[in-house]
mmCIF file of C-alpha atoms in Angstrom:
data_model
loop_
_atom_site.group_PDB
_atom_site.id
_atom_site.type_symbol
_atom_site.label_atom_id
_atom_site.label_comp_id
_atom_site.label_asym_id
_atom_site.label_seq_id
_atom_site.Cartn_x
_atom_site.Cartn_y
_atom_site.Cartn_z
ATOM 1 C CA UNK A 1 97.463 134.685 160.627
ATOM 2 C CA UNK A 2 96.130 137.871 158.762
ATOM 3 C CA UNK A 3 98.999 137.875 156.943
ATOM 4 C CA UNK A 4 99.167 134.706 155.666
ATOM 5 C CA UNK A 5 95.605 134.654 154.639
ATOM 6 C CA UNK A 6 96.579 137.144 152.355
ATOM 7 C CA UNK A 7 99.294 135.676 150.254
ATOM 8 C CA UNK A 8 97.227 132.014 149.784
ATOM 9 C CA UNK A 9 95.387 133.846 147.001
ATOM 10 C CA UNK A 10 98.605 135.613 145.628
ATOM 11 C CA UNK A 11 100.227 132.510 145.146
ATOM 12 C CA UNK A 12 97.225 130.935 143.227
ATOM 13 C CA UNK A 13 97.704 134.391 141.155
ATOM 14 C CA UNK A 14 101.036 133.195 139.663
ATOM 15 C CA UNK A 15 100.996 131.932 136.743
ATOM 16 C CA UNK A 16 97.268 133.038 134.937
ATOM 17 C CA UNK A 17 97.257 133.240 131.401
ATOM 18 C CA UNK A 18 94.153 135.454 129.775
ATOM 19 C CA UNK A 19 93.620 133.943 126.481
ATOM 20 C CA UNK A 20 93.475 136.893 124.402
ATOM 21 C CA UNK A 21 97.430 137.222 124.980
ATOM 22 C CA UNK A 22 98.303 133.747 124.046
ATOM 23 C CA UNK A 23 99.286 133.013 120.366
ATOM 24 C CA UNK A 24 98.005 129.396 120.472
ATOM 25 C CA UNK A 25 100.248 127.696 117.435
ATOM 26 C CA UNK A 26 98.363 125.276 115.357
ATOM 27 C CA UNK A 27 100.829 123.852 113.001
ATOM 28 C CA UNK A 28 104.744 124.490 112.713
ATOM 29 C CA UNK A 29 106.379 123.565 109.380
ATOM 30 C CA UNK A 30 110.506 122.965 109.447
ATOM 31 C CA UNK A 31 112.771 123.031 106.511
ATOM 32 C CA UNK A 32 116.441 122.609 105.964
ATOM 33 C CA UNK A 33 118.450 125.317 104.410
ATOM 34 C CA UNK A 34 121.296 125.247 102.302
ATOM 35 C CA UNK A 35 123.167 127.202 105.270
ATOM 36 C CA UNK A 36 122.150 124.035 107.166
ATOM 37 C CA UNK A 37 119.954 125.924 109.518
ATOM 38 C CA UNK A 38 116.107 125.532 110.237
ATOM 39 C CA UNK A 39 113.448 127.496 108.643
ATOM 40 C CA UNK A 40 110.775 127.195 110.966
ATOM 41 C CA UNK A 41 107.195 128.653 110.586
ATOM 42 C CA UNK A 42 104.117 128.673 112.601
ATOM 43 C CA UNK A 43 101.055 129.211 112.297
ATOM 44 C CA UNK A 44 98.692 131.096 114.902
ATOM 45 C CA UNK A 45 94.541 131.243 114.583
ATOM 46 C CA UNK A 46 93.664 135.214 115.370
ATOM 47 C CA UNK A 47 90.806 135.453 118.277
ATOM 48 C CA UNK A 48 90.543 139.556 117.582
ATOM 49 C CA UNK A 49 87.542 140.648 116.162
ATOM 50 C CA UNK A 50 89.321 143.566 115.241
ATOM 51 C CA UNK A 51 91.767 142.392 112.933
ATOM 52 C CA UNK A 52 91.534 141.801 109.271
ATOM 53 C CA UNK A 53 93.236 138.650 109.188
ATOM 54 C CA UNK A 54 92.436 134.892 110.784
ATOM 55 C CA UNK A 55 95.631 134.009 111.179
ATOM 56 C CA UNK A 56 99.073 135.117 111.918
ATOM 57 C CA UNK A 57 102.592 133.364 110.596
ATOM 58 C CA UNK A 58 105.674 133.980 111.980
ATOM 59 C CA UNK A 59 109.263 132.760 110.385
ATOM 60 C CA UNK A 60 112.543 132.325 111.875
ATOM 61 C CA UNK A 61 116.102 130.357 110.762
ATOM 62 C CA UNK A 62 118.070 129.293 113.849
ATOM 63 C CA UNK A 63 120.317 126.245 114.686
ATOM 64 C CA UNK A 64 117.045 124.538 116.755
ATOM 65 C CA UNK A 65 113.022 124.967 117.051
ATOM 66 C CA UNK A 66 113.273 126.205 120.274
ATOM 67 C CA UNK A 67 116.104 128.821 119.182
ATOM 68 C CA UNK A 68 113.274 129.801 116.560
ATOM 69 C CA UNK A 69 110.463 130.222 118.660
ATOM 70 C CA UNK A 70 112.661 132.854 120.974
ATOM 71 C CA UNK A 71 113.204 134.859 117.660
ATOM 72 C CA UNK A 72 109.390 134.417 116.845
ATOM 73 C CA UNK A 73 108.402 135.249 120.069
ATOM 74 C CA UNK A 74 110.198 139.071 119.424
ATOM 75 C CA UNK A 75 108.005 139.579 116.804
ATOM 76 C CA UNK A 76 104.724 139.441 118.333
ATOM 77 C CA UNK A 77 102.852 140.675 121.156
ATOM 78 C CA UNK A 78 101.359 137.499 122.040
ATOM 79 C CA UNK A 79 103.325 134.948 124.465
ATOM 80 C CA UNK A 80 103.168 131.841 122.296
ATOM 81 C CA UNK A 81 102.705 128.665 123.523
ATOM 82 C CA UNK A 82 102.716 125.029 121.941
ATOM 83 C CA UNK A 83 99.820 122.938 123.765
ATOM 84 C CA UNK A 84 97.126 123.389 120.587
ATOM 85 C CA UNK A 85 99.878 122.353 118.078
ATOM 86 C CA UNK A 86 97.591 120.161 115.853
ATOM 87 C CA UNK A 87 100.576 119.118 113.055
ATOM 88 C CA UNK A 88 103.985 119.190 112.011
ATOM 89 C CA UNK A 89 105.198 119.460 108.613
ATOM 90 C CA UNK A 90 108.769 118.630 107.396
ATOM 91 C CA UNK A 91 110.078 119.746 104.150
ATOM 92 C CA UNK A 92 111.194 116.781 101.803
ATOM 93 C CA UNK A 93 114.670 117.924 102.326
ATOM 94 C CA UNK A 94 115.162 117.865 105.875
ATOM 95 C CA UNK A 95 113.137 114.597 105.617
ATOM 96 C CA UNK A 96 115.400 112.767 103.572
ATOM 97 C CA UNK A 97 117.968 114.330 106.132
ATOM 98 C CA UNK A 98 116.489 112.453 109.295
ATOM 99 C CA UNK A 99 114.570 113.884 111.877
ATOM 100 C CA UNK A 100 115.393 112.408 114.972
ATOM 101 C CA UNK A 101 116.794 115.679 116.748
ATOM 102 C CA UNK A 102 113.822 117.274 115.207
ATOM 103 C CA UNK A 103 111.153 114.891 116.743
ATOM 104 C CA UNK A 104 113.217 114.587 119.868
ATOM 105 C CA UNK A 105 112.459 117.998 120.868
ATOM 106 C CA UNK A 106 108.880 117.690 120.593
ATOM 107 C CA UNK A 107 108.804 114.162 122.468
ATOM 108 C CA UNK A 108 110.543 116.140 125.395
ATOM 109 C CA UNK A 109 107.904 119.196 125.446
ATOM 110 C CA UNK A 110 105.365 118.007 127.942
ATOM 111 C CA UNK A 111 103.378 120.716 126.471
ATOM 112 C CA UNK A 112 102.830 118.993 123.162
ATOM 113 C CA UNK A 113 101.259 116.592 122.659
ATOM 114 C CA UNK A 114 101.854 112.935 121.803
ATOM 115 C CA UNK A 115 98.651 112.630 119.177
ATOM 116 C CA UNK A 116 99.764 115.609 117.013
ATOM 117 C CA UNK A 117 99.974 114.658 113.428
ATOM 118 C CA UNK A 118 103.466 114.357 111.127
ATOM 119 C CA UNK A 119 103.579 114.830 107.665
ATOM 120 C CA UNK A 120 105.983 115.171 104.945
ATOM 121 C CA UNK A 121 105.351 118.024 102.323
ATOM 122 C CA UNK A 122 106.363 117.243 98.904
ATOM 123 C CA UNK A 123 108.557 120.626 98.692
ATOM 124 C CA UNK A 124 109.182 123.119 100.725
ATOM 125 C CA UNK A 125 106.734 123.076 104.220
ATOM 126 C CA UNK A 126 107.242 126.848 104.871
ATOM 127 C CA UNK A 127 106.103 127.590 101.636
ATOM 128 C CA UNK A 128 102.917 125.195 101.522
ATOM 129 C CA UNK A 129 102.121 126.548 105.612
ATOM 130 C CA UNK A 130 102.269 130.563 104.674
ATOM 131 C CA UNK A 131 100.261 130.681 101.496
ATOM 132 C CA UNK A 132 96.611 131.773 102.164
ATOM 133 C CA UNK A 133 94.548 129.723 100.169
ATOM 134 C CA UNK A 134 90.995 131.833 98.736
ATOM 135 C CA UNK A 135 88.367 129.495 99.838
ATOM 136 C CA UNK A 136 90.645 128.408 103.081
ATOM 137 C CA UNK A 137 91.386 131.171 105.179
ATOM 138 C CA UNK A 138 92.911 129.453 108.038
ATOM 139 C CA UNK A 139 95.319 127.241 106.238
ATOM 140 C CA UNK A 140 96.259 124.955 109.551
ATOM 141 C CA UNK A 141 92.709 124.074 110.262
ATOM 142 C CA UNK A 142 92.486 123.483 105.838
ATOM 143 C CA UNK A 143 95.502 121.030 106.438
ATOM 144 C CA UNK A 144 94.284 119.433 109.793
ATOM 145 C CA UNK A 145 90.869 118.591 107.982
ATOM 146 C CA UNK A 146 92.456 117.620 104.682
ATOM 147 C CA UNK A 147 94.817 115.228 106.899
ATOM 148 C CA UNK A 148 91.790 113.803 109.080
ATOM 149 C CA UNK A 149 89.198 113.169 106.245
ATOM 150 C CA UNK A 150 91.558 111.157 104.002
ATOM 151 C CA UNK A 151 92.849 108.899 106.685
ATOM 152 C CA UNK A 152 89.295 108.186 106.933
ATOM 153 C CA UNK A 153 89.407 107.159 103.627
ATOM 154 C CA UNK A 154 92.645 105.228 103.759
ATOM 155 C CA UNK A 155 93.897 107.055 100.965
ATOM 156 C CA UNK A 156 96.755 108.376 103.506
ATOM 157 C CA UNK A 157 98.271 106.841 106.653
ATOM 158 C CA UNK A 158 97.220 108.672 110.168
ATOM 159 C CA UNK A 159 100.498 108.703 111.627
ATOM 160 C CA UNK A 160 100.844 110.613 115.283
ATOM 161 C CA UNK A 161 104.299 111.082 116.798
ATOM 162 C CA UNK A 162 103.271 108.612 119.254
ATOM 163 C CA UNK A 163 103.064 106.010 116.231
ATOM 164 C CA UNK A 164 106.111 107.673 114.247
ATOM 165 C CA UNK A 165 108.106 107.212 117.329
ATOM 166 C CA UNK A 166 106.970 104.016 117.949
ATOM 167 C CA UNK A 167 107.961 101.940 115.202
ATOM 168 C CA UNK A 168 111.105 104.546 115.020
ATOM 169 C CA UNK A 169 112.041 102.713 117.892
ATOM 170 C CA UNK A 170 110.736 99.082 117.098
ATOM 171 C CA UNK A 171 113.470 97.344 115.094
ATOM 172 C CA UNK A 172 110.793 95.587 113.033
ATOM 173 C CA UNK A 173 108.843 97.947 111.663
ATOM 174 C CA UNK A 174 110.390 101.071 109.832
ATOM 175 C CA UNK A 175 108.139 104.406 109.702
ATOM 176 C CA UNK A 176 105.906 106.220 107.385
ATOM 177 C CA UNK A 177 104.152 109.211 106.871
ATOM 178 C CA UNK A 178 101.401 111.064 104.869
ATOM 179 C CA UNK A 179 102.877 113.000 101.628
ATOM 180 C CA UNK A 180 100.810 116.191 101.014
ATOM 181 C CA UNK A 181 101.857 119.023 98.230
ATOM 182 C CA UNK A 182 100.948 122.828 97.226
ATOM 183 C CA UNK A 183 98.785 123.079 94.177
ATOM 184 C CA UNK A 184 99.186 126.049 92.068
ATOM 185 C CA UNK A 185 98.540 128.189 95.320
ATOM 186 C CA UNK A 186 95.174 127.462 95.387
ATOM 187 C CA UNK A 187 94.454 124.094 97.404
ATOM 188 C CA UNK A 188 96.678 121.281 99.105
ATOM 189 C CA UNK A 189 96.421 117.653 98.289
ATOM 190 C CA UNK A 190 97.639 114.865 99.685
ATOM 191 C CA UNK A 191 100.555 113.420 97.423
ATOM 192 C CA UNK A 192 100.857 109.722 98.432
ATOM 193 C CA UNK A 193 102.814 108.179 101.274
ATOM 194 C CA UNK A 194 106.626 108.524 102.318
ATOM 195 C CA UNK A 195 108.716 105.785 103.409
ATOM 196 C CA UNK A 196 111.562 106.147 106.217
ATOM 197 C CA UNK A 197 114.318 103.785 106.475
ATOM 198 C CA UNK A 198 114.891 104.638 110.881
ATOM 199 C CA UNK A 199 114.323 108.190 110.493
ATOM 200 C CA UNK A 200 115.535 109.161 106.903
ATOM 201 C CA UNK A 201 112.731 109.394 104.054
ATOM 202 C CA UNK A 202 114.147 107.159 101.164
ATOM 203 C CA UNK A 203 111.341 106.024 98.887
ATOM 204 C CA UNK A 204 107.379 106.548 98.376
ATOM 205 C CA UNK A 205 104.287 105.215 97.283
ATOM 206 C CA UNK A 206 102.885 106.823 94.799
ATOM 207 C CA UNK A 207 98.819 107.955 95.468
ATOM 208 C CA UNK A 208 97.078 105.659 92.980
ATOM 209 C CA UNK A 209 98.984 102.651 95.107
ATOM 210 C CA UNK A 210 98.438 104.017 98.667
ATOM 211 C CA UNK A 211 94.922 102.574 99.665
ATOM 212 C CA UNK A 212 97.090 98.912 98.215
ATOM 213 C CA UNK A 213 99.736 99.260 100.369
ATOM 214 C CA UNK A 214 97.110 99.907 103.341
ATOM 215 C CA UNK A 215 95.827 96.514 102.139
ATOM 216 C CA UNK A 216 99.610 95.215 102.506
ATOM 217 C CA UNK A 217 100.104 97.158 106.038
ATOM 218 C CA UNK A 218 97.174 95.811 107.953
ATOM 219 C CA UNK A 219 93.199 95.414 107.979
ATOM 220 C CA UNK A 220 90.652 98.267 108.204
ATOM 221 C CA UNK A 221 87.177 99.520 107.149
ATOM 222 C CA UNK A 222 85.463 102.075 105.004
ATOM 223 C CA UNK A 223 88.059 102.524 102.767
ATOM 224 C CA UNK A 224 87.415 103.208 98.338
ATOM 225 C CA UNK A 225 89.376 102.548 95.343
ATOM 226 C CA UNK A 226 89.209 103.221 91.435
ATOM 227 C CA UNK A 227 90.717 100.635 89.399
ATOM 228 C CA UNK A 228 91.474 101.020 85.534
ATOM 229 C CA UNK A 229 91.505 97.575 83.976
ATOM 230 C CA UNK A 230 91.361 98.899 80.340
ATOM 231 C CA UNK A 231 93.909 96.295 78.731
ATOM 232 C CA UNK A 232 96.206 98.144 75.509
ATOM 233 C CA UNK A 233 93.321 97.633 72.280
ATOM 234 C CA UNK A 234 90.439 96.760 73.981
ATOM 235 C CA UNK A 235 87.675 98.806 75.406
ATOM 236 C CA UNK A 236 87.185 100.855 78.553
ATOM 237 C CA UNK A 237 86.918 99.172 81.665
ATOM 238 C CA UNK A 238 86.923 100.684 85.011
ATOM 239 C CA UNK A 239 85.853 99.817 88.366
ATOM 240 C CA UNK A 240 84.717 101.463 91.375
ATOM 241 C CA UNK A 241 85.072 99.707 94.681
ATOM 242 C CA UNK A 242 83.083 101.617 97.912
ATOM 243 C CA UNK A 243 82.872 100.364 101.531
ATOM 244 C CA UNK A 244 85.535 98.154 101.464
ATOM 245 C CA UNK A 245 86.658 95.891 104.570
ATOM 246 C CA UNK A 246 89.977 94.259 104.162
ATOM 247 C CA UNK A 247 92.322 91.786 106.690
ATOM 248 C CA UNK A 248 95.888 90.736 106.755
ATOM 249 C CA UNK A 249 97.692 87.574 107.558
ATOM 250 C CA UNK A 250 101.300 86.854 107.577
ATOM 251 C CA UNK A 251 103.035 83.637 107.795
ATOM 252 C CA UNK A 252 106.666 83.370 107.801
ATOM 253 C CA UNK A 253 108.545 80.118 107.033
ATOM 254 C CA UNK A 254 111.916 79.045 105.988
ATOM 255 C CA UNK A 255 112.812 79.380 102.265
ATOM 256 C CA UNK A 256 115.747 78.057 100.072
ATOM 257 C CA UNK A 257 118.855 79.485 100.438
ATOM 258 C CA UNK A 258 118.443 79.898 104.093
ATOM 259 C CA UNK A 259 116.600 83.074 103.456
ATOM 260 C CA UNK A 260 112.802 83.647 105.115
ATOM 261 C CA UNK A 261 109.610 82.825 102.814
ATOM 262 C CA UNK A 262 107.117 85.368 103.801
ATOM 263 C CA UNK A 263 103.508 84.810 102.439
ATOM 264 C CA UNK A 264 100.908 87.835 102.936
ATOM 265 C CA UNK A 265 97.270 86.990 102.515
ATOM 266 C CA UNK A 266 94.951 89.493 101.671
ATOM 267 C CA UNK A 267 91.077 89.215 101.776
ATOM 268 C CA UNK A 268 88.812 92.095 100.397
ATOM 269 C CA UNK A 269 85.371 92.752 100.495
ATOM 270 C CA UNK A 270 83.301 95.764 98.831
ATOM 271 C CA UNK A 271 80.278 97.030 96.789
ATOM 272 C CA UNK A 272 80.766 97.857 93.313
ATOM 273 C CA UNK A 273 78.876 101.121 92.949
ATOM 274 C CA UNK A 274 80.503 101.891 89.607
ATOM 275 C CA UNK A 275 81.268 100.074 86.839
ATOM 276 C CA UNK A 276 82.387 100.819 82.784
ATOM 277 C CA UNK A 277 83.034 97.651 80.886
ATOM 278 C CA UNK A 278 80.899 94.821 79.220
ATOM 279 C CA UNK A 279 80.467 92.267 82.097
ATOM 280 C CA UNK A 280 77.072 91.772 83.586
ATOM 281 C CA UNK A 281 77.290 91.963 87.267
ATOM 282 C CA UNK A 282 74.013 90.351 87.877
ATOM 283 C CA UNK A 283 75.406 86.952 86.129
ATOM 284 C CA UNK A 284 77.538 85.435 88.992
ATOM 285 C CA UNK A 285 80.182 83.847 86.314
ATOM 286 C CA UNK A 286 80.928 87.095 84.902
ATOM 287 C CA UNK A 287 80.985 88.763 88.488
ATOM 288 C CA UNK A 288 83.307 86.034 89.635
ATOM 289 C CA UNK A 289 85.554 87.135 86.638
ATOM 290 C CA UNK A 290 85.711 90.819 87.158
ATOM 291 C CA UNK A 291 86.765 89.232 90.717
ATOM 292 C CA UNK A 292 89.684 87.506 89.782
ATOM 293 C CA UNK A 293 90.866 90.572 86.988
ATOM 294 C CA UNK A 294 90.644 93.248 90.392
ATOM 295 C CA UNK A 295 92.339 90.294 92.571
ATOM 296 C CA UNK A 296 95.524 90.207 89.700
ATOM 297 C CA UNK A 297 95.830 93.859 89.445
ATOM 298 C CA UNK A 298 95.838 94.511 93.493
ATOM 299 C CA UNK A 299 98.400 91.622 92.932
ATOM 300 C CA UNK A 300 100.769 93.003 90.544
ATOM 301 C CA UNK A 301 100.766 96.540 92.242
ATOM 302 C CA UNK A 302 101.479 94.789 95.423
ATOM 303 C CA UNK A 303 104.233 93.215 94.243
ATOM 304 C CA UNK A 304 106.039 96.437 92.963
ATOM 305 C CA UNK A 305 105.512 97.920 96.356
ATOM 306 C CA UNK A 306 107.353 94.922 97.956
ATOM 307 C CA UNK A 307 109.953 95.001 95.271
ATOM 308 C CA UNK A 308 110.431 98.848 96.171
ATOM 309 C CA UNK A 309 110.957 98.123 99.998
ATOM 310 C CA UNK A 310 113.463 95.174 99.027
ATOM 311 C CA UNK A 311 115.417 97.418 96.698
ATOM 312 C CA UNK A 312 115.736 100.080 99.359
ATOM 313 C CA UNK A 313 115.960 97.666 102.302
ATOM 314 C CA UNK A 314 112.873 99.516 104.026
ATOM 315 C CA UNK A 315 110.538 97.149 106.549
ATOM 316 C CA UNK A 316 107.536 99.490 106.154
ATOM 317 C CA UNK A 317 104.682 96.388 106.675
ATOM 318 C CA UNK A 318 106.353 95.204 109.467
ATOM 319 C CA UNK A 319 107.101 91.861 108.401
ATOM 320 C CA UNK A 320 110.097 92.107 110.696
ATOM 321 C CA UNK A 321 107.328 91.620 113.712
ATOM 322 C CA UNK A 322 106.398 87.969 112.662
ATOM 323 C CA UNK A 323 109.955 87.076 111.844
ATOM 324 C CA UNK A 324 111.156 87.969 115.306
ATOM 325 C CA UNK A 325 108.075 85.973 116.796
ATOM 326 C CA UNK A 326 108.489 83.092 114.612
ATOM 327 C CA UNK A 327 112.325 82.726 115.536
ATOM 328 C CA UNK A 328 112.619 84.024 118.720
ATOM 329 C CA UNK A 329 114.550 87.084 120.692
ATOM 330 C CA UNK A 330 118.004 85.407 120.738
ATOM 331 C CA UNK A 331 118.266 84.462 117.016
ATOM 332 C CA UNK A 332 116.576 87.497 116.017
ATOM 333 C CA UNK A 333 119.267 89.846 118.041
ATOM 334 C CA UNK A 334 122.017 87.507 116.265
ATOM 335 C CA UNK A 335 120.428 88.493 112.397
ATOM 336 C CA UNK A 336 121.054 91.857 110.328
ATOM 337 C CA UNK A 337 117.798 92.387 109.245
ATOM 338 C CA UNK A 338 118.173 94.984 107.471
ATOM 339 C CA UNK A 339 121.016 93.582 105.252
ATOM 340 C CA UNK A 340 117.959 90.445 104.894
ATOM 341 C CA UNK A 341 115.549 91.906 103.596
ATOM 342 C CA UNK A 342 116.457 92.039 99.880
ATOM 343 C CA UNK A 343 116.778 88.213 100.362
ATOM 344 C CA UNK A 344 113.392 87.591 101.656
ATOM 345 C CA UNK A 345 110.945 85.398 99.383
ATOM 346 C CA UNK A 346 107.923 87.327 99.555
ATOM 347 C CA UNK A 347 104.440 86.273 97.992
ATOM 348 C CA UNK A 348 101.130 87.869 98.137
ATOM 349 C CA UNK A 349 97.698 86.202 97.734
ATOM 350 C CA UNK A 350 95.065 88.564 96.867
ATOM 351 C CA UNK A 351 91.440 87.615 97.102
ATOM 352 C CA UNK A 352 88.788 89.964 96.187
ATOM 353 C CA UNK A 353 84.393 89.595 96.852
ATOM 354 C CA UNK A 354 82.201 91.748 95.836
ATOM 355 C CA UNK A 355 79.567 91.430 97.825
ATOM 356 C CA UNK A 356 77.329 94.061 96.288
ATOM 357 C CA UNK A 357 76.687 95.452 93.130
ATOM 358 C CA UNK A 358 73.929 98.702 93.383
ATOM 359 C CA UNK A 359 70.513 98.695 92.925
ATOM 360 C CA UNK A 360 70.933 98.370 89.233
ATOM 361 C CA UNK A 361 68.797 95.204 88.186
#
C-alpha cells in the first residue's frame, strides 16, 4: 500500500511543462520555393527579462510543416509547441498553388486551434513575418491586431480555418481570405481580399472595392466607406459614409436560355459625417440625389466584382446556396456548377439612406 501511495503522485508528475521552457508560436508564415519545398517561419513572443529581444524567429525548408518544426526545434532551447498559434500566413505563391495539404495538417493538430486566423500575404509571408517593424516590436501581435481591427471595420474578411474549411468543403460557396502586404519595411497593411476557386487563389478584390463586396457577401454593422463621385470636368465631390448597417437578399429564378436569373438586393443605411461637393444635405431633394449618385456607384462596382467571379468561374457570395435550395438536392447533384456560373444572369439592386447627416445645420 506504501508503495503505491508513492507512485500516484509520480504519475501526475509526467508530463509538466514550466512555461519559461516553452516557445509558445504565435504566427507561422509558409511559402513555396522554387525547389518546391516549404519555407516555413515562426514566430515566438520572448518571456525573459533578460534578453534584448521580444521575440524570436526561427526558419526552416522541408518537404512538410511538421518536417520544419523538427529542424526548428534544433535550433532552440525551448520545446515549441503550437496551442497559442494566433495566424497563418501563406505566401501568394503557394496560394495560387492550393493549400489543402497545407491546411490539412493544421485541421488534424488537436493542439491548434480551429479559430486561428488565415491570410494571404501579397508576396513573400517569410519575408513580411521576420522583419521587425520600429514602432512594432512584436510583429505577430502587430499582425493579429492589424487583422482584428479591420475586420471590425469590414474593410477585410475575418476568415478562421473553421470558416476557410467550411465553405472549402461546401460546394456552394468557394473561399476567401484577407490580403495583407509589407510596406517599405516599416508597417503592414492590409491589401484587399483574395479569392479561391476550392483551394487555389485565382483572382482579388482590390481594397477600395472590399467593404462593396462585403455588401454583396452578406449583412453586417459598423462598417465605413469613402466614395469619390468627382465626374471627369466637374468639381470635387466626395463622400464619407460612417456607421453603416447593410442586409442582403437573394432570389433565384429561371432565366432565358435555361440559365439561372439571380437578383441580389442590397439595402444600406449610414450617417454622412463628411461631405465635399455642392449639394445641401439639409434640403431632402438634394439629399435624396446624393442618394441615388452613391446607390449607382455601389452599383457599377458591384457589377465588376460579379463580372470578375463569372470570368474566373469563382462562387465567392455563395449564390450557389440559394440555387441548391431553390432546385433541390437531386437536380443540384445532376448540374456542373461551376461550368454555370459564367451563364448566370445576375442583377444587383442597390439602395442607399442616409439617415444622418452631422450636426452641421
Amino acid at each position: 500500500m506504501l508503495l503505491l501511495l508513492i507512485m500516484l503522485p509520480l504519475n501526475a508528475c509526467g508530463d509538466q511543462r514550466v512555461l519559461e521552457d516553452l516557445g509558445l508560436i504565435q504566427t507561422v508564415s509558409y511559402d513555396l520555393l522554387p525547389s518546391g519545398q516549404l519555407d516555413i517561419s515562426v514566430s515566438i513572443p520572448q518571456a525573459d527579462p533578460e534578453t534584448t529581444s521580444q521575440r524570436e524567429v526561427l526558419s526552416a525548408s522541408a518537404n512538410s510543416s511538421k518536417e520544419a518544426k523538427m529542424m526548428m526545434s534544433r535550433k532552440t532551447g525551448m520545446l515549441l509547441v503550437s496551442g497559442q498559434i494566433r495566424n497563418v500566413l501563406f505566401g501568394e505563391s503557394l496560394a495560387r498553388s492550393g493549400l489543402k495539404g497545407h491546411l490539412d495538417a493544421l485541421i488534424r493538430d488537436p493542439s491548434i486551434s480551429s479559430q486561428i486566423k488565415i491570410s494571404v500575404v501579397d508576396g513573400n509571408a517569410g519575408e513580411l513575418l521576420r522583419d521587425n517593424y520600429a514602432q512594432h516590436p512584436r510583429t505577430g501581435r502587430y499582425i493579429d491586431m492589424l487583422l482584428e481591427k479591420e475586420s471590425q471595420g469590414q474593410t477585410i474578411p475575418k476568415v478562421t480555418l473553421f470558416n476557410f474549411q467550411r465553405d472549402y468543403f461546401d460546394e456552394g460557396v468557394d473561399p476567401i481570405a484577407p490580403l495583407i502586404r509589407r510596406q517599405d519595411s516599416s508597417y503592414v497593411t492590409t491589401n484587399g481580399i483574395a479569392l479561391f476557386r476550392d483551394d487555389k487563389h485565382v483572382a482579388r478584390i482590390e481594397p477600395k472595392d472590399s467593404l462593396v463586396f462585403a455588401f454583396l457577401k452578406g449583412k453586417f454593422r459598423e462598417g465605413e466607406i469613402s466614395i469619390d463621385l468627382t465626374a471627369p470636368g466637374e468639381s470635387k465631390e466626395i463622400v464619407m459614409f460612417s456607421s453603416i448597417t447593410s442586409s442582403r437578399k437573394i432570389k433565384v429564378s429561371q432565366g432565358t436560355d435555361g440559365a439561372k436569373k439571380i437578383k441580389i438586393e442590397v439595402n444600406i443605411t449610414g450617417s454622412v459625417l463628411e461631405y465635399l461637393g455642392d449639394l445641401r444635405l439639409s434640403n431632402e431633394r438634394e439629399r435624396k440625389l446624393l442618394e441615388h449618385r452613391v446607390s449607382q456607384y455601389i452599383h457599377e462596382r458591384a457589377d465588376a466584382i460579379i463580372g470578375l467571379m463569372k470570368e474566373n468561374k469563382l462562387d465567392n457570395l455563395g449564390i450557389g446556396r440559394y440555387v441548391r435550395n431553390r432546385v433541390g438536392f437531386k437536380q443540384w447533384q445532376k448540374m456542373k456548377w461551376r461550368e454555370e456560373i459564367p451563364k448566370l444572369q445576375v442583377e444587383s439592386s442597390i439602395h442607399v439612406k442616409i439617415k444622418d447627416y452631422g450636426k452641421f445645420r
